[in-house]
Coordinates of C-alpha atoms in Angstrom, one line a residue:
Chain E
X1 CA 113.2 96.0 88.9
X2 CA 113.1 99.4 87.3
X3 CA 110.9 100.4 84.4
X4 CA 110.9 103.8 82.7
X5 CA 108.3 105.0 80.4
X6 CA 107.9 108.1 78.3
X7 CA 104.3 108.9 77.2
X8 CA 103.7 111.5 74.6
X9 CA 101.1 113.1 72.4
X10 CA 99.2 116.3 71.6
X11 CA 98.2 118.5 74.6
X12 CA 94.7 117.6 75.4
X13 CA 95.0 114.0 74.7
X14 CA 95.3 113.1 78.3
X15 CA 98.9 112.2 78.4
X16 CA 99.6 113.8 81.8
X17 CA 96.5 112.2 83.2
X18 CA 97.6 108.7 82.2
X19 CA 101.0 109.4 83.6
X20 CA 99.6 110.5 86.9
X21 CA 97.3 107.5 87.1
X22 CA 100.2 105.1 86.4
X23 CA 102.3 106.8 89.1
X24 CA 99.5 106.6 91.6
X25 CA 98.9 102.9 90.9
X26 CA 102.6 102.3 91.4
X27 CA 102.6 104.0 94.7
X28 CA 99.5 102.1 95.8
X29 CA 101.3 98.9 95.0
X30 CA 104.1 100.0 97.4
X31 CA 106.7 100.8 94.7
X32 CA 108.9 103.9 94.3
X33 CA 107.8 106.1 91.5
X34 CA 108.5 109.4 89.9
X35 CA 106.4 111.3 87.5
X36 CA 107.8 114.2 85.6
X37 CA 105.6 116.3 83.2
X38 CA 106.5 118.7 80.5
X39 CA 105.5 122.0 81.9
X40 CA 105.2 125.5 80.7
X41 CA 104.6 126.7 77.2
X42 CA 104.9 123.2 75.7
X43 CA 101.5 122.2 77.1
X44 CA 99.4 124.7 75.0
X45 CA 98.7 123.2 71.6
X46 CA 102.1 121.6 71.1
X47 CA 103.2 118.2 72.5
X48 CA 102.7 117.0 76.0
X49 CA 104.9 114.3 77.5
X50 CA 105.7 112.9 80.8
X51 CA 108.2 110.4 82.2
X52 CA 107.2 107.8 84.7
X53 CA 109.7 105.7 86.5
X54 CA 108.7 102.8 88.6
X55 CA 111.2 100.9 90.7
X56 CA 111.8 98.8 93.8
X57 CA 115.0 100.9 94.4
X58 CA 115.4 104.5 95.3
X59 CA 115.0 106.6 92.1
X60 CA 117.6 109.0 91.1
X61 CA 117.2 111.0 88.0
X62 CA 113.4 111.6 87.2
X63 CA 114.2 112.1 83.5
X64 CA 115.5 109.5 81.1
X65 CA 117.2 110.1 77.8
X66 CA 116.9 106.5 76.7
X67 CA 113.5 105.2 77.8
X68 CA 112.7 101.5 78.2
X69 CA 109.1 101.9 77.0
X70 CA 107.1 104.4 75.0
X71 CA 103.4 105.2 74.8
X72 CA 103.1 107.3 71.7
X73 CA 99.8 109.0 70.8
X74 CA 100.7 111.1 67.8
X75 CA 103.2 111.3 64.9
X76 CA 105.6 114.1 66.1
X77 CA 106.1 112.2 69.4
X78 CA 107.2 109.0 67.5
X79 CA 109.8 111.0 65.6
X80 CA 111.0 112.7 68.8
X81 CA 111.3 109.7 71.2
X82 CA 111.8 106.5 69.1
X83 CA 115.4 107.1 68.1
X84 CA 116.5 107.1 71.7
X85 CA 114.4 104.1 72.9
X86 CA 116.4 101.3 74.4
X87 CA 116.3 98.0 72.5
X88 CA 113.8 95.3 73.7
X89 CA 111.3 97.7 75.2
X90 CA 107.5 98.0 74.6
X91 CA 106.3 100.6 72.1
X92 CA 102.6 101.2 72.1
X93 CA 101.5 103.5 69.3
X94 CA 98.1 105.0 68.6
X95 CA 97.8 103.6 65.2
X96 CA 94.8 105.8 64.5
X97 CA 97.1 108.7 64.2
X98 CA 100.5 107.2 63.9
X99 CA 101.5 105.1 60.8
X100 CA 103.0 101.9 62.1
X101 CA 105.1 101.8 58.9
X102 CA 107.0 104.8 60.3
X103 CA 108.4 102.6 63.1
X104 CA 111.9 102.1 61.6
X105 CA 113.1 99.9 64.5
X106 CA 113.1 96.1 64.6
X107 CA 114.7 95.8 68.0
X108 CA 111.6 97.0 70.0
X109 CA 108.4 95.2 70.7
X110 CA 105.7 97.2 68.7
X111 CA 102.1 97.1 69.8
X112 CA 99.9 99.2 67.5
X113 CA 96.6 100.0 69.1
X114 CA 93.9 102.0 67.0
X115 CA 93.1 103.9 70.1
X116 CA 91.2 106.8 68.7
X117 CA 89.0 104.6 66.6
X118 CA 88.2 102.1 69.4
X119 CA 87.6 104.9 71.8
X120 CA 85.0 106.4 69.4
X121 CA 83.5 103.1 68.2
X122 CA 83.5 100.9 71.3
X123 CA 83.8 103.2 74.2
X124 CA 81.9 106.2 73.0
X125 CA 84.4 109.0 73.2
X126 CA 87.6 109.8 71.4
X127 CA 88.8 111.3 74.7
X128 CA 89.3 107.8 76.0
X129 CA 92.1 107.0 73.6
X130 CA 94.9 107.6 76.0
X131 CA 93.2 105.4 78.7
X132 CA 93.0 102.5 76.0
X133 CA 96.7 102.9 75.3
X134 CA 97.6 102.9 79.0
X135 CA 95.4 99.7 79.5
X136 CA 97.3 98.1 76.7
X137 CA 100.8 99.1 77.9
X138 CA 100.1 98.1 81.5
X139 CA 98.8 94.6 80.3
X140 CA 101.8 94.2 78.1
X141 CA 104.5 95.3 80.5
X142 CA 103.0 94.2 83.8
X143 CA 104.4 97.2 85.5
X144 CA 101.2 97.5 87.7
X145 CA 97.9 95.7 87.8
X146 CA 94.9 96.9 85.8
X147 CA 92.8 96.7 89.0
X148 CA 95.0 99.1 90.7
X149 CA 94.6 101.5 87.9
X150 CA 90.9 101.1 88.1
X151 CA 90.9 101.7 91.8
X152 CA 93.0 104.8 91.5
X153 CA 90.8 106.4 88.8
X154 CA 88.6 108.3 91.2
X155 CA 91.7 110.1 92.6
X156 CA 92.9 111.5 89.3
X157 CA 89.5 112.3 87.7
X158 CA 88.2 115.7 89.0
X159 CA 84.7 115.8 90.6
X160 CA 83.5 117.6 87.5
X161 CA 84.1 114.5 85.4
X162 CA 83.1 111.9 87.9
X163 CA 80.4 110.5 85.8
X164 CA 83.0 109.5 83.2
X165 CA 84.8 107.1 85.5
X166 CA 82.9 104.1 84.2
X167 CA 83.8 105.0 80.7
X168 CA 87.5 105.3 81.7
X169 CA 87.2 101.8 83.3
X170 CA 85.9 100.4 80.1
X171 CA 88.7 102.0 78.2
X172 CA 91.4 100.7 80.4
X173 CA 89.9 97.1 80.2
X174 CA 89.5 97.4 76.5
X175 CA 93.1 98.3 76.1
X176 CA 94.2 95.5 78.3
X177 CA 92.2 93.0 76.3
X178 CA 93.7 94.2 73.1
X179 CA 97.1 93.6 74.5
X180 CA 96.1 90.1 75.3
X181 CA 95.3 89.6 71.5
X182 CA 98.7 90.9 70.4
X183 CA 100.6 88.9 72.9
Chain H
X1 CA 115.3 114.1 109.5
X2 CA 113.6 111.5 111.5
X3 CA 112.1 108.6 109.6
X4 CA 111.1 106.6 112.5
X5 CA 107.8 108.5 113.1
X6 CA 107.2 108.6 109.4
X7 CA 106.7 104.9 108.8
X8 CA 103.1 105.0 110.2
X9 CA 102.1 107.8 107.8
X10 CA 100.4 106.9 104.5
X11 CA 102.3 108.1 101.5
X12 CA 100.7 110.6 99.1
X13 CA 101.8 111.3 95.5
X14 CA 102.5 115.0 95.0
X15 CA 104.5 117.5 93.1
X16 CA 107.5 119.1 94.9
X17 CA 105.7 122.5 94.5
X18 CA 102.5 120.9 96.3
X19 CA 104.6 119.4 99.0
X20 CA 106.1 122.8 99.8
X21 CA 102.5 124.1 100.4
X22 CA 101.6 121.0 102.5
X23 CA 104.7 121.7 104.7
X24 CA 104.0 125.3 105.0
X25 CA 100.3 124.7 105.9
X26 CA 101.3 121.9 108.5
X27 CA 103.7 124.4 110.0
X28 CA 100.9 126.9 110.6
X29 CA 101.6 129.3 107.7
X30 CA 98.3 131.0 106.9
X31 CA 99.6 133.9 104.8
X32 CA 100.9 133.5 101.4
X33 CA 101.7 136.3 99.0
X34 CA 103.1 135.9 95.4
X35 CA 103.2 136.8 91.8
X36 CA 103.2 134.3 89.0
X37 CA 106.2 132.9 87.2
X38 CA 107.1 129.5 85.8
X39 CA 108.1 127.0 87.1
X40 CA 106.7 127.7 90.6
X41 CA 103.1 128.5 89.6
X42 CA 101.7 125.4 91.3
X43 CA 102.5 127.0 94.7
X44 CA 100.3 130.1 94.2
X45 CA 97.7 128.0 92.6
X46 CA 97.5 125.6 95.5
X47 CA 97.7 128.4 98.1
X48 CA 94.9 130.4 96.3
X49 CA 92.7 127.3 96.5
X50 CA 93.6 126.3 100.1
X51 CA 94.2 129.5 102.1
X52 CA 90.5 130.7 102.1
X53 CA 89.5 127.2 103.3
X54 CA 91.7 127.2 106.3
X55 CA 91.2 130.7 107.5
X56 CA 94.3 132.0 105.8
X57 CA 95.1 134.7 103.3
X58 CA 96.2 134.4 99.7
X59 CA 97.1 137.5 97.9
X60 CA 98.4 138.0 94.4
X61 CA 100.5 141.1 94.7
X62 CA 101.1 143.5 91.8
X63 CA 104.8 142.6 91.8
X64 CA 107.4 140.8 93.7
X65 CA 108.5 144.1 95.2
X66 CA 105.1 144.3 96.7
X67 CA 105.0 140.7 97.8
X68 CA 108.2 141.0 99.8
X69 CA 107.1 144.2 101.5
X70 CA 103.7 142.6 102.4
X71 CA 105.8 139.8 103.9
X72 CA 107.8 142.3 105.8
X73 CA 104.7 143.6 107.4
X74 CA 103.1 140.4 108.2
X75 CA 106.3 139.0 109.7
X76 CA 106.6 142.1 111.9
X77 CA 103.5 140.8 113.8
X78 CA 105.2 137.5 114.4
X79 CA 103.0 135.7 111.9
X80 CA 104.2 132.9 109.8
X81 CA 104.3 134.0 106.1
X82 CA 105.6 132.6 102.9
X83 CA 106.1 133.5 99.3
X84 CA 107.6 131.6 96.3
X85 CA 109.0 132.8 93.0
X86 CA 111.8 132.1 90.5
X87 CA 114.8 133.9 89.1
X88 CA 113.8 137.5 88.2
X89 CA 111.2 137.5 90.9
X90 CA 113.7 136.7 93.5
X91 CA 116.0 139.4 92.2
X92 CA 113.1 142.0 92.6
X93 CA 112.7 140.8 96.2
X94 CA 116.3 141.4 97.3
X95 CA 115.7 144.9 98.6
X96 CA 113.0 143.8 100.9
X97 CA 115.0 140.6 101.9
X98 CA 117.8 142.8 103.0
X99 CA 115.4 144.9 105.1
X100 CA 114.1 141.7 106.6
X101 CA 117.5 140.5 107.6
X102 CA 118.2 144.0 109.0
X103 CA 114.9 144.0 110.9
X104 CA 115.5 140.4 112.0
X105 CA 112.2 139.1 110.6
X106 CA 111.4 135.5 110.0
X107 CA 109.9 134.4 106.8
X108 CA 110.2 131.6 104.2
X109 CA 111.0 132.3 100.6
X110 CA 110.9 129.5 98.1
X111 CA 112.9 129.8 94.9
X112 CA 112.0 127.2 92.3
X113 CA 114.9 128.2 90.1
X114 CA 114.8 128.7 86.4
X115 CA 117.5 129.5 84.0
X116 CA 119.1 132.9 83.9
X117 CA 120.5 135.4 83.6
X118 CA 117.8 137.8 82.8
X119 CA 114.4 136.3 81.8
X120 CA 116.4 133.3 80.9
X121 CA 114.2 130.3 80.4
X122 CA 112.1 127.9 82.3
X123 CA 114.5 125.1 82.3
X124 CA 115.9 123.9 85.7
X125 CA 119.0 125.6 87.0
X126 CA 121.2 126.0 90.0
X127 CA 122.5 129.3 88.7
X128 CA 121.0 131.1 91.7
X129 CA 123.3 129.5 94.2
X130 CA 125.5 132.7 94.7
X131 CA 122.4 134.8 95.1
X132 CA 120.7 132.4 97.6
X133 CA 123.9 131.8 99.7
X134 CA 125.9 134.9 99.5
X135 CA 123.8 138.0 98.9
X136 CA 120.3 138.2 100.5
X137 CA 120.5 141.8 99.2
X138 CA 122.6 144.8 100.1
X139 CA 124.6 145.0 103.2
X140 CA 126.1 142.2 105.3
X141 CA 123.0 140.1 104.9
X142 CA 122.6 136.3 104.7
X143 CA 119.6 134.1 104.2
X144 CA 119.5 130.6 105.7
X145 CA 119.3 128.4 102.6
X146 CA 118.1 124.8 102.3
X147 CA 118.2 122.7 99.2
X148 CA 115.7 119.7 99.0
X149 CA 116.5 116.9 96.6
X150 CA 113.2 115.0 96.9
X151 CA 109.5 115.6 97.3
X152 CA 109.8 114.4 100.9
X153 CA 112.3 117.1 101.6
X154 CA 110.3 119.7 99.9
X155 CA 107.7 119.0 102.5
X156 CA 110.0 118.5 105.5
X157 CA 112.5 121.1 104.8
X158 CA 109.7 123.8 104.4
X159 CA 108.5 123.0 107.9
X160 CA 112.1 123.2 109.1
X161 CA 112.5 126.6 107.3
X162 CA 109.7 128.1 109.4
X163 CA 111.3 126.8 112.6
X164 CA 114.8 128.1 111.7
X165 CA 113.3 131.5 110.6
X166 CA 111.6 131.9 114.0
X167 CA 114.5 130.6 115.9
X168 CA 117.1 133.0 114.4
X169 CA 114.6 135.8 113.4
X170 CA 115.9 135.6 109.8
X171 CA 114.4 134.9 106.4
X172 CA 115.0 131.3 105.1
X173 CA 115.1 130.3 101.5
X174 CA 114.2 126.9 100.0
X175 CA 116.2 126.7 97.0
X176 CA 114.8 124.1 94.4
X177 CA 114.6 124.1 90.7
X178 CA 112.3 123.3 88.0
X179 CA 112.8 119.5 88.3
X180 CA 112.2 119.2 92.0
X181 CA 109.2 121.6 91.8
X182 CA 107.4 119.8 88.9
X183 CA 108.2 116.2 89.5
X184 CA 105.8 114.1 91.5
X185 CA 106.7 111.3 93.8
X186 CA 105.3 109.6 97.0
X187 CA 106.2 111.3 100.2
X188 CA 105.1 110.8 103.8
X189 CA 103.4 113.8 105.3
X190 CA 104.7 113.4 108.7
X191 CA 103.0 115.6 111.4
X192 CA 104.5 118.9 112.4
X193 CA 105.6 118.6 116.0
X194 CA 107.7 121.7 116.7
X195 CA 106.6 124.2 119.3
X196 CA 106.4 127.7 117.9
X197 CA 108.5 130.0 120.0
X198 CA 107.3 133.0 121.9
X199 CA 107.9 136.3 119.9
X200 CA 108.5 138.9 122.4
X201 CA 109.6 141.3 119.7
X202 CA 106.5 141.1 117.6
X203 CA 104.2 144.1 116.9
X204 CA 100.9 143.0 118.2
X205 CA 99.5 146.3 119.6
X206 CA 101.3 148.0 122.6
X207 CA 98.2 148.4 124.9
X208 CA 99.4 147.5 128.4
X209 CA 103.0 147.0 127.5
X210 CA 106.0 149.0 126.5
X211 CA 106.2 149.9 122.8
X212 CA 108.4 147.8 120.5
X213 CA 109.9 148.6 117.1
X214 CA 111.0 146.6 114.1
X215 CA 113.4 148.4 111.9
X216 CA 116.6 148.2 109.8
X217 CA 117.7 151.8 110.0
X218 CA 120.1 152.7 112.7
X219 CA 121.4 156.3 112.5
X220 CA 122.8 156.9 116.0
X221 CA 126.5 157.0 116.4
X222 CA 128.0 153.4 116.4
X223 CA 124.4 151.8 116.3
X224 CA 124.6 150.3 112.9
X225 CA 128.1 149.0 113.5
X226 CA 126.9 147.3 116.7
X227 CA 123.9 145.9 114.9
X228 CA 126.2 144.4 112.2
X229 CA 128.3 142.7 114.9
X230 CA 125.1 141.3 116.4
X231 CA 123.9 139.9 113.1
X232 CA 127.4 138.4 112.5
X233 CA 127.2 136.6 115.9
X234 CA 123.9 135.2 114.8
X235 CA 125.3 134.0 111.4
X236 CA 128.2 132.4 113.3
X237 CA 125.8 130.5 115.6
X238 CA 123.8 129.4 112.5
X239 CA 127.1 128.2 110.9
X240 CA 127.9 126.3 114.2
X241 CA 124.4 124.7 114.8
X242 CA 122.5 124.4 111.5
X243 CA 124.8 122.5 109.1
X244 CA 122.8 119.8 107.4
X245 CA 124.1 117.2 105.0
X246 CA 123.9 113.7 103.6
X247 CA 126.6 111.2 103.4
X248 CA 125.9 108.8 100.6
X249 CA 127.9 105.5 100.1
X250 CA 130.8 107.3 101.3
X251 CA 132.1 104.2 103.2
X252 CA 135.4 103.1 101.6
X253 CA 135.1 105.7 98.8
X254 CA 138.3 106.7 96.9
X255 CA 136.4 109.3 94.9
X256 CA 133.8 111.8 96.1
X257 CA 131.0 113.8 94.5
X258 CA 129.8 117.0 96.1
X259 CA 126.4 118.0 94.7
X260 CA 123.1 119.4 96.0
X261 CA 119.4 119.3 95.0
X262 CA 118.4 117.8 91.7
X263 CA 122.0 117.1 90.7
X264 CA 122.6 115.1 93.9
X265 CA 119.6 112.9 93.1
X266 CA 120.9 112.2 89.6
X267 CA 124.3 111.5 91.0
X268 CA 122.9 108.8 93.2
X269 CA 122.0 106.8 90.2
X270 CA 125.4 107.4 88.7
X271 CA 127.2 106.3 91.9
X272 CA 125.2 103.1 91.8
X273 CA 126.2 102.5 88.3
X274 CA 129.8 103.3 89.1
X275 CA 129.8 101.0 92.2
X276 CA 128.6 98.2 90.0
X277 CA 131.6 98.8 87.8
X278 CA 133.9 98.6 90.8
X279 CA 134.5 102.4 91.2
X280 CA 134.4 103.2 94.8
X281 CA 132.6 106.5 94.7
X282 CA 130.4 108.2 97.3
X283 CA 128.8 111.6 97.8
X284 CA 128.6 114.4 100.3
X285 CA 125.3 116.3 99.7
X286 CA 125.1 119.6 101.3
X287 CA 121.3 120.1 102.4
X288 CA 122.0 123.4 104.0
X289 CA 123.8 125.7 101.5
X290 CA 124.0 128.4 104.1
X291 CA 125.4 127.3 106.4
X292 CA 127.7 125.3 104.0
X293 CA 128.9 122.0 105.5
X294 CA 132.5 123.1 105.2
X295 CA 133.9 121.0 107.9
X296 CA 132.2 117.8 106.6
X297 CA 133.3 118.6 103.0
X298 CA 136.9 119.2 104.3
X299 CA 136.9 115.9 106.1
X300 CA 135.4 113.9 103.2
X301 CA 138.0 115.3 100.8
X302 CA 140.9 114.3 103.1
X303 CA 140.0 110.7 102.6
X304 CA 139.6 110.4 98.9
X305 CA 141.9 110.8 95.8
X306 CA 139.6 113.0 93.7
X307 CA 136.6 115.1 94.0
X308 CA 133.9 115.8 91.5
X309 CA 131.7 118.8 92.1
X310 CA 128.7 118.7 89.8
X311 CA 126.2 121.5 89.5
X312 CA 123.5 122.8 87.1
X313 CA 125.4 126.0 86.5
X314 CA 128.9 127.0 85.3
X315 CA 130.6 126.8 88.7
X316 CA 129.3 128.3 91.9
X317 CA 129.2 125.8 94.8
X318 CA 132.6 124.6 93.7
X319 CA 134.0 127.8 95.2
X320 CA 132.7 126.8 98.7
X321 CA 134.2 123.4 98.2
X322 CA 137.6 125.0 97.3
X323 CA 137.2 127.2 100.3
X324 CA 136.7 124.2 102.5
X325 CA 139.9 122.3 101.7
X326 CA 143.5 123.1 100.9
X327 CA 143.5 120.1 98.2
X328 CA 142.4 122.2 95.3
X329 CA 144.3 119.8 92.9
X330 CA 141.8 117.0 93.8
X331 CA 138.8 118.9 92.6
X332 CA 137.3 118.6 89.2
X333 CA 134.2 120.6 88.2
X334 CA 131.4 119.4 86.1
X335 CA 128.7 122.0 85.1
X336 CA 125.7 121.8 83.0
X337 CA 123.9 125.1 82.9
X338 CA 120.1 125.1 82.4
X339 CA 119.6 121.4 81.9
X340 CA 119.6 118.4 84.2
X341 CA 122.7 116.3 83.7
X342 CA 121.9 112.7 82.9
X343 CA 123.2 109.8 85.1
X344 CA 125.3 108.7 82.1
X345 CA 127.0 112.3 81.9
X346 CA 127.9 112.1 85.6
X347 CA 129.1 108.5 85.4
X348 CA 131.4 109.6 82.5
X349 CA 132.8 112.3 84.9
X350 CA 133.2 109.7 87.6
X351 CA 135.2 107.4 85.3
X352 CA 137.3 110.4 84.3
X353 CA 138.4 111.2 87.9
X354 CA 138.8 107.4 88.5
X355 CA 141.1 107.2 85.6
X356 CA 138.9 104.5 84.0
X357 CA 139.1 104.3 80.3
X358 CA 135.9 104.8 78.4

């Protein structure tokens, strides 16, 4: 099995962090994985995106032009990546910032998650929005287990933000539970 | 590379650029000098954080010209030293690199290549192939050049680079690109097991022994000519003993890809797809670019109908492939400067040489 995912949003939304976390979890589960971030000038103020590929096979190209799945955290990212998405894949959008009505594809599995609002109202910080989206995506796709993500969190959260780990765990679980409702 | 010892080692997730640092530190490198440039900044960032903790030295020089000359000084003492840069920074280092080849000094230079010419861009490129393999700088100067295609190799080839540098008293370049530097994947940090050789030439203070000198200027009658013959003999030995390559699905192949680094990695995906369509294609991947695996390329081309040379430039390694074989009519070149070719694009080229309608 090979699964490729592009995650994209504004710089600062935590896109690279959720990509890293997913990659680490995949490795911990014994899979092959690559993680390719956008780098350089893109990261300041503009959009940030990363590609994660999880596979049981050796992984060649670490970049995909036609991703199987998308986790989209802002409007510009939807416009950029949706047209090339492969049919049948999972499309998680942050419906707090992305109008689900703008998804002009019926051949993908759309999962709108009001990540910013849930992060603010239920988790206590809007910064947790991307973790909610990741929780939802992982629950829907089954690419790794939620518990593995939770176990890997301390490795991607810097010492400075250690106290936020429980909040991140809540966000992952909240996202995962939402996916259950959609399914 | 050995994988048997590697199995016991727990995998870690790292960027290619970080794995270079891990490899260097494992090989005992405690001196790093550099100057910032994208897409290799993770290397100085990591070294700046780690070197002070392990009793090493990190120094951000005022320019790449200063960097390479600091390296020349450190290497003269027989101490392992590394720098990293990209495109324009490597160009600035070329004078010093030539001095180091002339002075027979070991050092490791990592080029995480970006697009050129000039300031170019930060997109990945293999446009520095000629620079890395043909022209260390002025004079009859060569670098040994290794081209990793995975994070694992960023680690292990960096360790090897230090060993080869010491063995031949010559600078060694790791030629990567923005993709291989920036991507993360799991790798096994196998222990460093080589024995660092004695360095009876190193400048360590002459108290109690005869004085030594490290230099690249030879003005006496016939001296520089003799020095050049001596260097040539060294490069001949390197060509004879240090060729490294990978044969990938070459068994029964009627079509051959020759590619290195990131492109070779992408080509592996394309080859799998082509094989599933029934196209018998394989790859010969040069790991050492200098020395180039001429003999192995020649041999592989003998047995196939057509050859695709794929590079992230407008055609450089293809000249070495042509030099390796009389069958120039078999060779087709596919170049994509300053962007990673996709597996689909390479697959389309494979279909083309295989005469499959698309």
